Coordinates of C-alpha atoms in Angstrom, one line a residue:
Chain A
S7 CA -0.1 -0.1 0.0
Q8 CA 0.8 3.3 -0.3
T9 CA 2.3 5.9 2.2
I10 CA 3.6 9.6 2.5
H11 CA 5.4 10.6 4.7
Q12 CA 6.2 14.2 5.7
W13 CA 8.8 16.0 8.5
P14 CA 9.2 17.8 10.1
A15 CA 5.6 17.5 12.4
T16 CA 6.3 21.0 13.7
L17 CA 8.7 23.4 13.0
V18 CA 9.5 27.3 14.9
Q19 CA 11.7 29.4 13.0
P20 CA 12.5 33.1 12.9
V21 CA 11.7 35.5 10.4
G22 CA 14.7 35.5 7.7
S23 CA 16.0 32.2 8.3
P24 CA 16.0 29.4 5.7
L25 CA 13.5 26.3 5.2
S26 CA 13.2 23.3 3.9
L27 CA 10.1 21.0 4.2
E28 CA 10.4 17.3 3.1
C29 CA 7.9 14.9 1.1
T30 CA 8.3 11.3 0.8
V31 CA 6.0 8.8 -1.1
E32 CA 6.3 5.1 -0.7
G33 CA 4.5 2.0 -2.8
T34 CA 3.9 3.9 -5.7
S35 CA 5.8 5.3 -9.0
N36 CA 5.4 8.3 -11.4
P37 CA 3.0 9.8 -8.9
N38 CA 2.1 13.6 -9.2
L39 CA 2.7 15.5 -6.3
Y40 CA 1.7 18.6 -4.4
W41 CA 2.2 21.4 -2.0
Y42 CA -0.7 22.8 -0.1
R43 CA -0.5 25.7 2.2
Q44 CA -3.8 26.1 5.2
A45 CA -3.9 29.5 6.9
A46 CA -4.9 29.3 10.4
G47 CA -8.9 28.9 10.5
R48 CA -8.9 29.0 6.6
G49 CA -9.0 26.6 3.6
L50 CA -6.3 25.2 1.2
Q51 CA -4.6 27.0 -1.4
L52 CA -2.5 25.1 -3.9
L53 CA 1.4 26.3 -4.3
F54 CA 3.2 23.9 -6.3
Y55 CA 2.7 20.8 -8.3
S56 CA 4.8 18.1 -10.2
V57 CA 3.9 15.8 -12.5
G58 CA 7.9 14.4 -13.0
I59 CA 11.3 14.9 -11.8
G60 CA 12.4 18.5 -12.0
Q61 CA 9.2 19.6 -13.3
I62 CA 7.6 22.1 -10.9
S63 CA 4.3 24.4 -11.8
S64 CA 4.3 27.1 -9.4
E65 CA 0.3 28.5 -8.8
V66 CA 0.4 31.5 -6.9
P67 CA 3.7 33.9 -6.7
Q68 CA 5.3 34.0 -3.2
N69 CA 8.4 33.4 -0.9
L70 CA 8.9 29.8 -1.2
S71 CA 10.1 27.2 -3.6
A72 CA 9.4 23.6 -4.5
S73 CA 12.2 21.2 -5.9
R74 CA 11.9 17.4 -6.9
P75 CA 15.0 15.8 -7.2
Q76 CA 13.5 12.5 -7.2
D77 CA 10.6 10.5 -7.9
R78 CA 9.0 10.2 -4.9
Q79 CA 10.5 13.5 -3.1
F80 CA 9.1 16.6 -2.9
I81 CA 10.9 19.4 -1.3
L82 CA 9.6 23.1 -0.1
S83 CA 11.6 26.0 0.5
S84 CA 12.8 29.2 0.9
K85 CA 15.4 31.1 1.3
K86 CA 14.0 33.8 4.4
L87 CA 11.2 33.1 6.0
L88 CA 8.4 36.0 6.6
L89 CA 5.8 36.2 9.3
S90 CA 2.9 35.7 6.9
D91 CA 4.5 32.2 5.4
S92 CA 3.3 30.6 9.2
G93 CA 0.7 27.8 8.8
F94 CA 0.0 24.2 7.9
Y95 CA 1.4 23.2 5.3
L96 CA 0.5 19.7 3.4
C97 CA 2.0 17.2 0.7
A98 CA -0.1 14.9 -1.4
W99 CA 0.0 12.5 -4.1
S100 CA -2.1 11.4 -6.8
P101 CA -1.7 8.8 -9.2
R102 CA -0.2 9.7 -12.6
T103 CA -3.5 8.6 -14.6
G104 CA -6.9 7.1 -14.2
M105 CA -7.8 8.8 -11.4
E106 CA -7.9 12.0 -9.5
T107 CA -8.2 11.3 -6.0
Q108 CA -5.2 13.2 -4.1
Y109 CA -3.9 11.4 -0.7
F110 CA -2.6 13.7 1.8
G111 CA 0.0 13.3 4.2
P112 CA 0.1 14.3 7.9
G113 CA 1.5 18.1 7.9
T114 CA 4.1 19.8 8.8
R115 CA 2.7 23.2 11.1
L116 CA 5.0 26.0 10.5
L117 CA 4.8 28.8 13.1
V118 CA 7.3 32.4 11.9
L119 CA 8.2 34.2 14.8
Chain B
G4 CA -11.7 29.9 -13.0
D5 CA -13.1 26.6 -10.9
S6 CA -14.1 27.7 -7.5
V7 CA -16.1 25.6 -4.8
T8 CA -18.4 27.6 -2.5
Q9 CA -19.4 26.2 1.1
M10 CA -21.7 26.7 3.7
E11 CA -20.2 29.0 6.4
G12 CA -19.5 27.3 9.5
P13 CA -19.3 26.3 12.4
V14 CA -22.1 23.8 12.2
T15 CA -23.1 22.3 16.0
L16 CA -25.6 19.5 15.9
S17 CA -26.2 17.2 19.0
E18 CA -25.5 13.5 18.5
E19 CA -27.9 11.4 15.9
A20 CA -29.1 14.8 14.2
F21 CA -29.1 14.8 10.9
L22 CA -26.4 16.6 9.0
T23 CA -26.6 18.4 5.8
I24 CA -23.4 20.6 4.3
N25 CA -23.9 22.5 1.3
C26 CA -21.6 22.5 -1.3
T27 CA -22.0 24.3 -5.0
Y28 CA -19.5 24.6 -7.8
T29 CA -18.2 26.4 -11.0
A30 CA -16.1 24.7 -14.0
T31 CA -15.6 24.2 -17.2
G32 CA -16.3 20.7 -18.6
Y33 CA -17.2 17.9 -16.4
P34 CA -14.9 17.8 -12.9
S35 CA -15.2 15.3 -10.6
L36 CA -16.5 16.3 -7.1
F37 CA -14.9 15.1 -3.4
W38 CA -15.5 15.4 0.4
Y39 CA -12.6 15.6 2.4
V40 CA -12.1 15.5 6.3
Q41 CA -9.6 16.8 8.6
Y42 CA -9.7 15.8 11.9
P43 CA -7.5 18.4 14.8
G44 CA -4.3 18.3 13.8
E45 CA -4.1 16.1 10.7
G46 CA -4.1 16.1 7.3
L47 CA -6.9 15.6 4.9
Q48 CA -8.7 12.0 4.3
L49 CA -10.8 11.7 1.7
L50 CA -14.4 10.8 2.7
L51 CA -15.6 10.0 -0.8
K52 CA -15.9 11.2 -4.1
A53 CA -18.4 11.3 -7.6
T54 CA -16.9 11.2 -11.1
K55 CA -20.0 11.9 -13.1
A56 CA -23.3 13.6 -13.1
D57 CA -25.9 11.5 -10.8
D58 CA -23.3 9.3 -9.3
K59 CA -23.6 9.4 -5.3
G60 CA -20.7 9.2 -3.2
S61 CA -21.3 7.4 0.3
N62 CA -18.5 6.3 2.8
K63 CA -18.7 6.0 6.7
G64 CA -22.8 7.1 6.4
F65 CA -22.2 10.0 4.8
E66 CA -23.4 10.5 1.3
A67 CA -23.3 13.3 -1.3
T68 CA -24.7 13.3 -5.0
Y69 CA -23.3 14.9 -7.8
R70 CA -26.4 17.1 -9.5
K71 CA -25.0 18.7 -12.4
E72 CA -28.3 20.9 -13.3
T73 CA -27.8 22.5 -9.8
T74 CA -23.9 22.3 -9.8
S75 CA -24.2 21.3 -6.0
F76 CA -22.6 18.4 -4.0
H77 CA -24.6 18.4 -1.1
L78 CA -22.6 16.6 2.2
E79 CA -25.5 14.9 4.3
K80 CA -25.6 12.1 7.2
G81 CA -28.6 10.6 9.0
S82 CA -27.4 10.5 12.3
V83 CA -24.1 12.4 13.3
Q84 CA -21.4 11.2 16.2
V85 CA -19.0 13.2 18.2
S86 CA -16.5 11.6 16.4
D87 CA -17.6 13.1 13.2
S88 CA -16.2 16.6 14.9
A89 CA -14.4 18.0 12.2
V90 CA -13.5 20.3 9.1
Y91 CA -15.2 19.1 5.8
F92 CA -13.5 20.2 2.3
C93 CA -15.4 20.1 -0.6
A94 CA -13.5 20.1 -3.6
L95 CA -13.3 19.5 -7.3
S96 CA -10.9 18.3 -10.4
A97 CA -11.2 19.5 -13.8
G98 CA -8.1 20.2 -14.9
T99 CA -4.5 19.5 -16.0
A100 CA -2.2 17.0 -13.5
S101 CA -5.4 16.1 -11.0
K102 CA -5.3 19.7 -9.5
L103 CA -8.0 20.1 -6.7
T104 CA -9.9 23.8 -6.2
F105 CA -11.0 23.5 -2.4
G106 CA -14.0 25.0 -0.5
T107 CA -13.0 27.2 2.4
G108 CA -14.1 24.3 4.8
T109 CA -16.6 23.8 7.1
R110 CA -16.3 23.0 10.9
L111 CA -18.3 20.5 12.6
Q112 CA -19.0 20.2 15.7
V113 CA -21.2 17.2 17.1
T114 CA -21.9 17.5 21.1
L115 CA -23.7 14.9 23.8

């Protein structure tokens, strides 16, 4: 069966510090991968998605970037965090073809102070 | 562009009450529709889905019917439990790479 991992689970970072959040998927190949952000009390905003290694699409302009160095690894980064980057970050995957359901990881709660 | 509108919460119900959470959508083409649930402090779990008009998705006593004529996908449950307390998100998928467009979520609180 497929599983998706995210780490760390919780992170407190000062403004201006760098960020690296990691997501890995097991039990499947060639998945589509996604990063979402959920601000406090709000819905989910799609930040990035990837359909293959090195292929990243950005949905909104922002202070973050994403990379996919391996087929089942998706990394969310920032060089300098802003207060507004605080939130709950969710990684998700979906099969490459035939199905549209996305499966979500447990999330990383980021607090920028 | 595509959009999903959900009823504002929070919704507070007594245990065993009937639940309806409204969801309407705007999309080009023929989207697939989903309900996801988020329990406190956790990620999202797929609750149910429907891929074409008149399909009914169901799971754990929850149901939703894809109504193309009213562009709706309302979530219902006949008798809620305290353990159903969570945030419920309606979503659609109509574009490339299975991208999902989410509603803002509806918080459900069930009390004894």
